[in-house]
Every structure is written in structure tokens, then in C-alpha cells.
mmCIF file of N, CA and C in Angstrom:
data_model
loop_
_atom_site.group_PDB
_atom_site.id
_atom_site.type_symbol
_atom_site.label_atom_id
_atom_site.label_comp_id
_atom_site.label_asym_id
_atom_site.label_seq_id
_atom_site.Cartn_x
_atom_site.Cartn_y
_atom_site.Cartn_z
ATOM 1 N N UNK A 1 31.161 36.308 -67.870
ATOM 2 C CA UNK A 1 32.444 36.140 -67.233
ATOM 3 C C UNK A 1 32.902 34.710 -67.481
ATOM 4 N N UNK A 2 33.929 34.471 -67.496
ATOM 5 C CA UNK A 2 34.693 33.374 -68.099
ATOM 6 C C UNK A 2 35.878 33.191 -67.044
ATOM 7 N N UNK A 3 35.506 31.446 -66.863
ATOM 8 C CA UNK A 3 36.688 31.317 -65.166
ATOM 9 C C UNK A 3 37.804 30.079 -65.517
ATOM 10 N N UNK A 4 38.722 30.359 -65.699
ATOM 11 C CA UNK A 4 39.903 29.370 -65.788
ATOM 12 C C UNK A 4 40.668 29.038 -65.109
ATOM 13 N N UNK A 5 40.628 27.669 -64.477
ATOM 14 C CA UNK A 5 41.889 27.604 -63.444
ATOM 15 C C UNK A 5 42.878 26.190 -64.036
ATOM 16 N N UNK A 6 43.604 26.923 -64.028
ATOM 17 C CA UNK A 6 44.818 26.175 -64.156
ATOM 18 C C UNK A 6 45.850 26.218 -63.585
ATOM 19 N N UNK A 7 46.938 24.479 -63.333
ATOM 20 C CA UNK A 7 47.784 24.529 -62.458
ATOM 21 C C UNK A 7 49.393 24.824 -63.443
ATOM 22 N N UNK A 8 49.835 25.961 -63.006
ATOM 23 C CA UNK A 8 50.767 26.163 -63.324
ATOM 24 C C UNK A 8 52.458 26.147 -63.036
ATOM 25 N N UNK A 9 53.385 25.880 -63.232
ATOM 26 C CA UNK A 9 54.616 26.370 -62.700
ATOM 27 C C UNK A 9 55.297 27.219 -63.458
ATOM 28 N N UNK A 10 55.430 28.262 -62.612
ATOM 29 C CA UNK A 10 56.215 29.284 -62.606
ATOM 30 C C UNK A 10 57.982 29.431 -62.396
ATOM 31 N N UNK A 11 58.561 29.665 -63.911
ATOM 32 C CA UNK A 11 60.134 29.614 -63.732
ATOM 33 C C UNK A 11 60.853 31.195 -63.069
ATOM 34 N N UNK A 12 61.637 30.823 -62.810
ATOM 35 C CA UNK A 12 62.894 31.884 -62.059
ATOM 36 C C UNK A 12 62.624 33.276 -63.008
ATOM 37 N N UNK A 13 62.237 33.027 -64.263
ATOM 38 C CA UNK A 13 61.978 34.183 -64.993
ATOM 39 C C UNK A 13 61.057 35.335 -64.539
ATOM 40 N N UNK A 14 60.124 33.871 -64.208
ATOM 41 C CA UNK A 14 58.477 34.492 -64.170
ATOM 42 C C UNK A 14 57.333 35.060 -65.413
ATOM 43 N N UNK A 15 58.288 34.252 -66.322
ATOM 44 C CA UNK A 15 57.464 34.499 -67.595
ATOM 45 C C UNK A 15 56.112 33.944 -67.294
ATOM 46 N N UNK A 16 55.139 33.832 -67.982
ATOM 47 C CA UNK A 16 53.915 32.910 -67.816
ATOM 48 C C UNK A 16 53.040 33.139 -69.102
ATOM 49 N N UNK A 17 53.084 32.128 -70.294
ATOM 50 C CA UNK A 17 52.281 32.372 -71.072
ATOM 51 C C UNK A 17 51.012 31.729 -71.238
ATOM 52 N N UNK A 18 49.883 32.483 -71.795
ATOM 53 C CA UNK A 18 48.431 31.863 -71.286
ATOM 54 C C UNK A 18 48.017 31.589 -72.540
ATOM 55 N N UNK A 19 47.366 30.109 -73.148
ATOM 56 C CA UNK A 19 46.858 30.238 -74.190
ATOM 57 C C UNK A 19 45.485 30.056 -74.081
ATOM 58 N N UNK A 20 44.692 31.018 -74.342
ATOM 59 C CA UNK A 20 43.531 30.994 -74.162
ATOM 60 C C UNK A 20 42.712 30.243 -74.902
ATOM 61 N N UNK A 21 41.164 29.657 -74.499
ATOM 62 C CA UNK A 21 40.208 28.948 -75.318
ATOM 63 C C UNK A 21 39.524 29.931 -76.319
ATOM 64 N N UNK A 22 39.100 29.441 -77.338
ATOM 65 C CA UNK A 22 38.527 30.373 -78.271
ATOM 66 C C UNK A 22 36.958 31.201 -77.934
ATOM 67 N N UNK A 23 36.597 30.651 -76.650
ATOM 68 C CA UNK A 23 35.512 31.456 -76.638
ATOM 69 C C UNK A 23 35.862 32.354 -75.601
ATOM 70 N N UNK A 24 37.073 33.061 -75.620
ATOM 71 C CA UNK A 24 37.492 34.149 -74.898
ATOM 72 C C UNK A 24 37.234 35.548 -75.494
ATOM 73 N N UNK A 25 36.088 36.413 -75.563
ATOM 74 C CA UNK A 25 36.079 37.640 -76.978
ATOM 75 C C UNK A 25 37.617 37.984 -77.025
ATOM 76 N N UNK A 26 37.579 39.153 -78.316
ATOM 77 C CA UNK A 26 38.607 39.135 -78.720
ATOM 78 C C UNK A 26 38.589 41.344 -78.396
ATOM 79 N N UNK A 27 39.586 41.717 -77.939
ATOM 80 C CA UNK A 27 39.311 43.144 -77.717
ATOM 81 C C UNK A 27 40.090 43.504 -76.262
ATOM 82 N N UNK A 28 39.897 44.522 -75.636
ATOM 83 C CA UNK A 28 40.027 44.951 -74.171
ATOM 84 C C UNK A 28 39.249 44.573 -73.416
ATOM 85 N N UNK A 29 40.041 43.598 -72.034
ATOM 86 C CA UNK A 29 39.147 42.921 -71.013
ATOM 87 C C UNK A 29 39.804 43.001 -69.876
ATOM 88 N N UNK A 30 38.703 43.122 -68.832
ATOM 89 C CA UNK A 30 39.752 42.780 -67.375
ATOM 90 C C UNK A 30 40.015 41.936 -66.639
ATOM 91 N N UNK A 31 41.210 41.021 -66.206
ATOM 92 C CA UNK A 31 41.515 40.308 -65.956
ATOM 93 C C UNK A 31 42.283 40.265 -64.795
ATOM 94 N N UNK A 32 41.445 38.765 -63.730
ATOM 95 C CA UNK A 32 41.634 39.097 -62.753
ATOM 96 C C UNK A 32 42.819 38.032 -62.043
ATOM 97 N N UNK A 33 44.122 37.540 -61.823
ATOM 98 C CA UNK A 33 45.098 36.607 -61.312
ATOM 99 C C UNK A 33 44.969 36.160 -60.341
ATOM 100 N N UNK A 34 44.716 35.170 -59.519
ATOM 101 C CA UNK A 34 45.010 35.007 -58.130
ATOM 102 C C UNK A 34 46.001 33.732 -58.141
ATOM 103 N N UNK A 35 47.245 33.788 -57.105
ATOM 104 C CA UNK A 35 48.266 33.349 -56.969
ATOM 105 C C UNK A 35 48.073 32.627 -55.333
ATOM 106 N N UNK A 36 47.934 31.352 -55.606
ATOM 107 C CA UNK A 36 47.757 30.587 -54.482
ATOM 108 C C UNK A 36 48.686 29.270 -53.961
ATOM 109 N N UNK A 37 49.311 28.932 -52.790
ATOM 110 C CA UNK A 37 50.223 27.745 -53.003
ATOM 111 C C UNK A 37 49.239 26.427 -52.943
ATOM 112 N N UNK A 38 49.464 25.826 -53.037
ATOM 113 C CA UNK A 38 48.798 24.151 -53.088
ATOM 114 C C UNK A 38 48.197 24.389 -51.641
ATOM 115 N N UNK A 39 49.190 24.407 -50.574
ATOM 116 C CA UNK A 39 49.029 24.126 -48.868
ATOM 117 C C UNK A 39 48.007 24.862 -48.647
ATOM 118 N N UNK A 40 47.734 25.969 -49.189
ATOM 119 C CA UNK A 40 46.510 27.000 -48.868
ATOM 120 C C UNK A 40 45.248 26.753 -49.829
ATOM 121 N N UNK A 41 45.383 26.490 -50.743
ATOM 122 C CA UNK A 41 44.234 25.726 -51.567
ATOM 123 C C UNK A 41 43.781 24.448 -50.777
ATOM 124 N N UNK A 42 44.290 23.648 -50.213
ATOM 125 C CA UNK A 42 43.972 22.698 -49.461
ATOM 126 C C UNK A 42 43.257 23.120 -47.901
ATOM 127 N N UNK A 43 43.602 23.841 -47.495
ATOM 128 C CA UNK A 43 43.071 24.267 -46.098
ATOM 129 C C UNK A 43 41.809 24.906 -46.152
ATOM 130 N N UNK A 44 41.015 24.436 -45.588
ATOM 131 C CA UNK A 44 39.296 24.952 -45.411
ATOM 132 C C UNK A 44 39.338 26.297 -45.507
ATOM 133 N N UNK A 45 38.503 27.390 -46.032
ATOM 134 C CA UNK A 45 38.541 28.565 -45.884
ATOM 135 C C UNK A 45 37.963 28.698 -44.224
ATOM 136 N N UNK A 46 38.300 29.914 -43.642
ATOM 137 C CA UNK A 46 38.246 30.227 -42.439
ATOM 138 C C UNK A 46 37.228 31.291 -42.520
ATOM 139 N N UNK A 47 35.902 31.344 -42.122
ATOM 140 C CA UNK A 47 35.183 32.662 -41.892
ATOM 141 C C UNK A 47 35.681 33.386 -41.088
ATOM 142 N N UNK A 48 34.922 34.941 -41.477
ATOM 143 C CA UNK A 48 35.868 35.594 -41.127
ATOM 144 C C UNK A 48 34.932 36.573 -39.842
ATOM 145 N N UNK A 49 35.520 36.904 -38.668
ATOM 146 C CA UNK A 49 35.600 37.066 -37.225
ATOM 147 C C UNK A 49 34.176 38.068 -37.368
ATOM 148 N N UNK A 50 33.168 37.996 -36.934
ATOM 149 C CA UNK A 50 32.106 39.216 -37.125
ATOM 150 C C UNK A 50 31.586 39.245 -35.684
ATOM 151 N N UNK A 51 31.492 40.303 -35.575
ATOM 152 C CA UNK A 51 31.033 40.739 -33.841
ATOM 153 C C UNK A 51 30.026 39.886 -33.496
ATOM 154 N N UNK A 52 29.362 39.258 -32.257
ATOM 155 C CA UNK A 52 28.480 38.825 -31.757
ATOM 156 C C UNK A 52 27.245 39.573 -32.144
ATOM 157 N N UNK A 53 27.083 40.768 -31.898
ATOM 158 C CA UNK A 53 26.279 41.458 -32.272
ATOM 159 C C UNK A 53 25.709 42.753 -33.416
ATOM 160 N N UNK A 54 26.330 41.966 -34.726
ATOM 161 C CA UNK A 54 26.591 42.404 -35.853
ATOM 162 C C UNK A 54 25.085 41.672 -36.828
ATOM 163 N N UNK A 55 24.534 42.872 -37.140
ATOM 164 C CA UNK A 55 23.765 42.266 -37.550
ATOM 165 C C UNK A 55 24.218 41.697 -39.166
ATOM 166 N N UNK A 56 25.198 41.249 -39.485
ATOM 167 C CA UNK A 56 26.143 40.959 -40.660
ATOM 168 C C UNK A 56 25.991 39.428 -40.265
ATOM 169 N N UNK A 57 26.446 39.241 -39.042
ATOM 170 C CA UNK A 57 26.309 37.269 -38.514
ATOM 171 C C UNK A 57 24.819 37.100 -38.390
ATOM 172 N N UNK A 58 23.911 37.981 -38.426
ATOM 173 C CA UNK A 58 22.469 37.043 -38.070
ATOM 174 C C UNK A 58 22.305 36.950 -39.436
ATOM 175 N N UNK A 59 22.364 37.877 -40.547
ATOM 176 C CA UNK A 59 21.907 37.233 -41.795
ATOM 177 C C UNK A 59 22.886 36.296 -42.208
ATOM 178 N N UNK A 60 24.313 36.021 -42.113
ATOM 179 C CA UNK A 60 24.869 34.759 -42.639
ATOM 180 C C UNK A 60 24.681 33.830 -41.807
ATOM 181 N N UNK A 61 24.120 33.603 -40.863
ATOM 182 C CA UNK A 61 23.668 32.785 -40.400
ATOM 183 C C UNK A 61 22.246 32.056 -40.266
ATOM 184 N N UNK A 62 21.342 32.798 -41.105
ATOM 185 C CA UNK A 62 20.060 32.856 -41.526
ATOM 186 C C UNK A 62 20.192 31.540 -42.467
ATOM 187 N N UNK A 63 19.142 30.638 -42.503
ATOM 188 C CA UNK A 63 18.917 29.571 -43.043
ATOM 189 C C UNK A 63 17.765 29.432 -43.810
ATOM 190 N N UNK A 64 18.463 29.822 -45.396
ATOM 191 C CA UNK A 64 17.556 30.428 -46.227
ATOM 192 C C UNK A 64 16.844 28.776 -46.728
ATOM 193 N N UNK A 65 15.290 28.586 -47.263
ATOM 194 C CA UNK A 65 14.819 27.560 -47.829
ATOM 195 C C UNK A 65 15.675 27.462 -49.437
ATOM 196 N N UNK A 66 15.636 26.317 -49.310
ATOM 197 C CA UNK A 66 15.900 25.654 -50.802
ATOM 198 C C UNK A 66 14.654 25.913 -51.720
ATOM 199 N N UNK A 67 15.151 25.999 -53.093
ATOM 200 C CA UNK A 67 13.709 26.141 -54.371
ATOM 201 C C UNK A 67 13.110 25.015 -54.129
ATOM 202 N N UNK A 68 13.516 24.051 -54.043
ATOM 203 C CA UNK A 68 12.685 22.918 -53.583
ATOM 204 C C UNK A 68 11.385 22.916 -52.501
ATOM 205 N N UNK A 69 11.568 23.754 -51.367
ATOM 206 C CA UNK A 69 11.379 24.029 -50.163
ATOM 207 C C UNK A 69 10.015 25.193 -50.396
ATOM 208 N N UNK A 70 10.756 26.112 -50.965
ATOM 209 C CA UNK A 70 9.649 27.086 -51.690
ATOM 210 C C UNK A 70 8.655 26.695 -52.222
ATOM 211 N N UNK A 71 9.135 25.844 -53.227
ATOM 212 C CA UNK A 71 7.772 25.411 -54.336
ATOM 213 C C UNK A 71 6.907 24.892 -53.346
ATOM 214 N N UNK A 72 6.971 23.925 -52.538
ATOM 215 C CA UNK A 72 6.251 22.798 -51.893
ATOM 216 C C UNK A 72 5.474 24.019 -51.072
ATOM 217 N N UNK A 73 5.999 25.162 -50.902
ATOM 218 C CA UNK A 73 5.068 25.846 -49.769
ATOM 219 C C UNK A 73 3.926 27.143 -50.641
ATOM 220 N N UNK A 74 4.692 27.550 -52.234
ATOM 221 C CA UNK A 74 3.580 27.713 -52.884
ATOM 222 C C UNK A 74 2.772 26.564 -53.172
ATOM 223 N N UNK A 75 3.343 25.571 -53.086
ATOM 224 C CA UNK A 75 1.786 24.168 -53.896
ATOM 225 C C UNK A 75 0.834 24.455 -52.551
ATOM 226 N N UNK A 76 1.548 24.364 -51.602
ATOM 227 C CA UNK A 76 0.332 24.357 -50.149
ATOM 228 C C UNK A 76 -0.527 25.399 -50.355
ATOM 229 N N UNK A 77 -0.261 26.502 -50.597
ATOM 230 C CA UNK A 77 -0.713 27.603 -50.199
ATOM 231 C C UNK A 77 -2.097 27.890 -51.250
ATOM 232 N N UNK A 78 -1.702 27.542 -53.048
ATOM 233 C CA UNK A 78 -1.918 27.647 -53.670
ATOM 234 C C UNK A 78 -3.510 26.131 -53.800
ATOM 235 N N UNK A 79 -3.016 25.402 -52.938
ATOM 236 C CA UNK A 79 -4.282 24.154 -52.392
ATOM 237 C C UNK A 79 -5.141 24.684 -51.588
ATOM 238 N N UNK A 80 -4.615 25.329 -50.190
ATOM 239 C CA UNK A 80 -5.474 25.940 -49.420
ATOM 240 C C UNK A 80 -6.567 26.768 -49.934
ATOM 241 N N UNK A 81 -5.530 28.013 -50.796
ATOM 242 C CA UNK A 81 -6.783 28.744 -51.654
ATOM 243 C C UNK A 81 -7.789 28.420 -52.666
ATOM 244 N N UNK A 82 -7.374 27.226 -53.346
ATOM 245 C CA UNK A 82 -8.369 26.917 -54.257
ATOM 246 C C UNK A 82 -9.337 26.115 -53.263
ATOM 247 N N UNK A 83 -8.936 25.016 -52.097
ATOM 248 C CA UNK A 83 -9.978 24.438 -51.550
ATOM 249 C C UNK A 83 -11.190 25.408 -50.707
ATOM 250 N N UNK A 84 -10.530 27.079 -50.210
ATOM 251 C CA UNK A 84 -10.905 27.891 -49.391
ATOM 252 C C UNK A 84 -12.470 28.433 -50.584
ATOM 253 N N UNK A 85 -11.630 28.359 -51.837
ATOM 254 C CA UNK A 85 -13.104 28.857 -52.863
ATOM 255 C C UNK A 85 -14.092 27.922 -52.854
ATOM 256 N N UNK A 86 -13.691 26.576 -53.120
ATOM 257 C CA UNK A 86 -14.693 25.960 -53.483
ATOM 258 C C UNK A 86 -15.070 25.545 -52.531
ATOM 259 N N UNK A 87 -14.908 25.497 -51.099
ATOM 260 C CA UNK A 87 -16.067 25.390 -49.503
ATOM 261 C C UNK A 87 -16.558 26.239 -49.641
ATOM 262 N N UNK A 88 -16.523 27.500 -50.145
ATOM 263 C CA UNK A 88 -17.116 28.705 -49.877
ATOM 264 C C UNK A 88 -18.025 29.035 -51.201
ATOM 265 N N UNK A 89 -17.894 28.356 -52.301
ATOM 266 C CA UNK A 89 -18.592 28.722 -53.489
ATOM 267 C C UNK A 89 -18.354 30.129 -54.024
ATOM 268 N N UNK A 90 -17.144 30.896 -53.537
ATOM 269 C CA UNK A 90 -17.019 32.070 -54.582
ATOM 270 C C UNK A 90 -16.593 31.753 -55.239
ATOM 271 N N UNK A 91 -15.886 32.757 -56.648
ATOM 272 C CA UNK A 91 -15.312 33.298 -57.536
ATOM 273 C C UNK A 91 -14.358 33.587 -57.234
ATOM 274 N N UNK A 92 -12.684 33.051 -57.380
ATOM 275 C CA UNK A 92 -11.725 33.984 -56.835
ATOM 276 C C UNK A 92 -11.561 35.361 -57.764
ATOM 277 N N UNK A 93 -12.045 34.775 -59.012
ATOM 278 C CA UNK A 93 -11.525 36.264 -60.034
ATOM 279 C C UNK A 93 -12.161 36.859 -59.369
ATOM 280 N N UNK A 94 -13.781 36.883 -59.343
ATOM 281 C CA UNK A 94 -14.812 37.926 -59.453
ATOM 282 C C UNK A 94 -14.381 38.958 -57.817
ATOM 283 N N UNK A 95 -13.965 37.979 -56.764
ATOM 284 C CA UNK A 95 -13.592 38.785 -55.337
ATOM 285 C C UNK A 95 -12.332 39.712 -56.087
ATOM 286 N N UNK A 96 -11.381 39.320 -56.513
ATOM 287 C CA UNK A 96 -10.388 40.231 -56.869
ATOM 288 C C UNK A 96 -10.828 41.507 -57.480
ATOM 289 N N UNK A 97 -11.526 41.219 -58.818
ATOM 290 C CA UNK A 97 -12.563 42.294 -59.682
ATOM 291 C C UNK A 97 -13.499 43.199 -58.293
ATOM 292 N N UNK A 98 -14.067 42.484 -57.575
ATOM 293 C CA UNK A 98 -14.917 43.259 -56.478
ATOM 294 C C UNK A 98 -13.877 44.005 -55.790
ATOM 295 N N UNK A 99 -12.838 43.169 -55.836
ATOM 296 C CA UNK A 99 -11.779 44.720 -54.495
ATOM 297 C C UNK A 99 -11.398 45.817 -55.081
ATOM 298 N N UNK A 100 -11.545 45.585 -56.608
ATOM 299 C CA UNK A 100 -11.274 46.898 -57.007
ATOM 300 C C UNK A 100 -12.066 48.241 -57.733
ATOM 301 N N UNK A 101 -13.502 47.585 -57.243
ATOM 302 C CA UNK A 101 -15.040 48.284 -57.262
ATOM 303 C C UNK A 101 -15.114 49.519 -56.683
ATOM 304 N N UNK A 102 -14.196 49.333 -55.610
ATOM 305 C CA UNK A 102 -14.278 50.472 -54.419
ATOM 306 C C UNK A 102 -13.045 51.143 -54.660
ATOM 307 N N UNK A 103 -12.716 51.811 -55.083
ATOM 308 C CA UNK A 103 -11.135 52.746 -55.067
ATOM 309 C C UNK A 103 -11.318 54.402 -55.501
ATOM 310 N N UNK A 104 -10.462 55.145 -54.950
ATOM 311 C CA UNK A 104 -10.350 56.579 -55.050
ATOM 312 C C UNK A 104 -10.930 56.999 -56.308
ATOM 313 N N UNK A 105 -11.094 56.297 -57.458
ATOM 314 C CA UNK A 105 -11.308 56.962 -58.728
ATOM 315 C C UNK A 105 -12.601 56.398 -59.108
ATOM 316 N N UNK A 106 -12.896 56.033 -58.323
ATOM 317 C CA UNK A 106 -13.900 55.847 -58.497
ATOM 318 C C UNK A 106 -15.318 57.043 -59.965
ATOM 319 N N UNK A 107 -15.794 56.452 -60.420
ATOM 320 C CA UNK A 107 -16.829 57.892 -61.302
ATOM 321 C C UNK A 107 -15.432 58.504 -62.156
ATOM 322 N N UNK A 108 -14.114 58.398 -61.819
ATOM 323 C CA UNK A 108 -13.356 59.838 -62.543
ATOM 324 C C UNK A 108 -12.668 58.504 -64.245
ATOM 325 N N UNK A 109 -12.944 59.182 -65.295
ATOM 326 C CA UNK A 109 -12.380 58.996 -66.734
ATOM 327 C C UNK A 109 -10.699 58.395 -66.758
ATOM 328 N N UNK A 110 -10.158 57.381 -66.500
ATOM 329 C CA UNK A 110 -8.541 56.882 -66.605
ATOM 330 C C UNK A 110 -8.084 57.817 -67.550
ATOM 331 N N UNK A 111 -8.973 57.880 -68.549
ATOM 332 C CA UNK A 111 -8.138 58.740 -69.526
ATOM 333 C C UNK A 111 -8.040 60.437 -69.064
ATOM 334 N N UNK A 112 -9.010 60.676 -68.753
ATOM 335 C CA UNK A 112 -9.007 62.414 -68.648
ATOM 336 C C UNK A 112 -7.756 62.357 -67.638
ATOM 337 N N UNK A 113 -8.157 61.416 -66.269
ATOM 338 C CA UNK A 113 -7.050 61.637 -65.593
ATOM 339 C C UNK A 113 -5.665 61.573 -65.854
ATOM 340 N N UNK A 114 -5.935 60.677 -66.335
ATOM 341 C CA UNK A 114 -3.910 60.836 -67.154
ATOM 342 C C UNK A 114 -3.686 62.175 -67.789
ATOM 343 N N UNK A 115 -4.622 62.498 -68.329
ATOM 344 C CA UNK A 115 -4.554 63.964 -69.464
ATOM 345 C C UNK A 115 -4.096 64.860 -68.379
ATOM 346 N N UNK A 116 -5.162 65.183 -67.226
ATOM 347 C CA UNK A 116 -4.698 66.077 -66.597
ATOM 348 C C UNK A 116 -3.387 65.944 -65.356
ATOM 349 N N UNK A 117 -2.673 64.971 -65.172
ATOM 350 C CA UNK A 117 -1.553 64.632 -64.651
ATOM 351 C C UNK A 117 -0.366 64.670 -65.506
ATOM 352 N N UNK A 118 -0.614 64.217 -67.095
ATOM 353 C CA UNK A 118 0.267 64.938 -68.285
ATOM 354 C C UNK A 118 0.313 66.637 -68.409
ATOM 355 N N UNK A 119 -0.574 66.842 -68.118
ATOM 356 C CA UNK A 119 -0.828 68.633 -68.167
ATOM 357 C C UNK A 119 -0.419 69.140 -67.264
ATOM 358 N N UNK A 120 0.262 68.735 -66.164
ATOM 359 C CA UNK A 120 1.083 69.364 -65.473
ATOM 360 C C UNK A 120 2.157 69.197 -65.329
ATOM 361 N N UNK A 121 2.716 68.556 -66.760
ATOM 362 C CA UNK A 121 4.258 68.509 -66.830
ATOM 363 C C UNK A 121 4.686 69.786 -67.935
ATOM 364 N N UNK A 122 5.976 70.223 -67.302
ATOM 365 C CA UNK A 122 5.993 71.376 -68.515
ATOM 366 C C UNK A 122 6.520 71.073 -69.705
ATOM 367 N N UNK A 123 6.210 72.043 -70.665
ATOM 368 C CA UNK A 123 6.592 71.648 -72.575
ATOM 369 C C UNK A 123 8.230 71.471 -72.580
#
């Protein structure tokens, strides 16, 4: 999408010709006008009226973290766990590999099983 604003005046005609930049493609596009006076471009936008008890105002009013904010709380997290291995002397791979020692399929062939879950789709 491609955003152009420009200040224009508009004659008694109402002609308005646009010369576009060249990295506009060239073909059928949709295009969108908005017609604003100066006095209203200048005035703060006004939010707009949402019930007290709309759950529409608790999420815009929700105070989301910055990427900044994030990262710093994966670095923590990502410290905790590595310091949590090495007090403890495990393996984090090998615990991950161990949680998945124990699961439903246990003894059963990945492959056969796929075969027979393909075999019950019809031709």
C-alpha cells in the first residue's frame, strides 16, 4: 500500500489532477480520498464513547509491553533457566528428550502409523 498526502486547493470546477510518483504500479487499483479542512486536521482526534462496561475499553485500555520490554523479560527468563540447569547439573536437552520417552505411542512404528491413518482416507 502506498500513502500520499498532499495539500491541495481545490477550484470552483473541482477538477483535481494527481500526478503520481513512479513507484505507483501501473494497472487497476483502489483508491482511497479523504477530504479534510485544515481546522479539523489540527484538532486532536477524539476517542470514541465505549460503554463502561464494554469489554472493547478494557482491551484499549490494556497497556501492552514495548519489544524492548519483552526482550529484557525473555533475557531473564532465559538466565533463570540456564542458571536453574547448572545448580542442578542436568541436561536441559536430555530432560526435554526424557519428556518425550513416555507418550501414547509408545512401542507403535511412526511409519506404520501414518500408513494406517493414510488408509483410512478414501481413493
Amino acid at each position: 500500500m502506498i500513502t500520499i498526502q498532499q495539500t491541495v486547493e481545490i477550484q470552483a470546477d473541482r477538477h483535481l489532477v494527481l500526478d503520481l510518483p513512479p513507484n505507483v504500479p501501473i494497472g487497476q487499483m483502489n483508491m482511497l480520498l479523504v477530504f479534510s479542512h485544515e481546522e479539523a486536521a489540527e484538532r486532536p482526534a477524539e476517542k470514541p464513547a465505549v460503554p463502561e462496561d464494554d469489554a472493547l475499553r478494557r482491551v484499549l485500555s490494556h497497556k501492552f509491553p514495548t519489544i524492548e520490554e519483552l526482550k529484557a523479560e525473555a533475557a531473564r527468563k532465559a538466565a533463570e533457566q540456564q542458571a536453574y540447569f547448572e545448580a542442578t547439573g542436568r541436561d536441559m536437552l536430555k530432560d526435554i528428550i526424557d519428556s518425550f520417552e513416555t507418550t501414547p505411542f509408545e512401542g507403535i512404528d511412526g511409519v506404520e502409523y501414518q500408513r494406517s491413518m493414510r488408509d483410512e482416507w478414501p481413493d
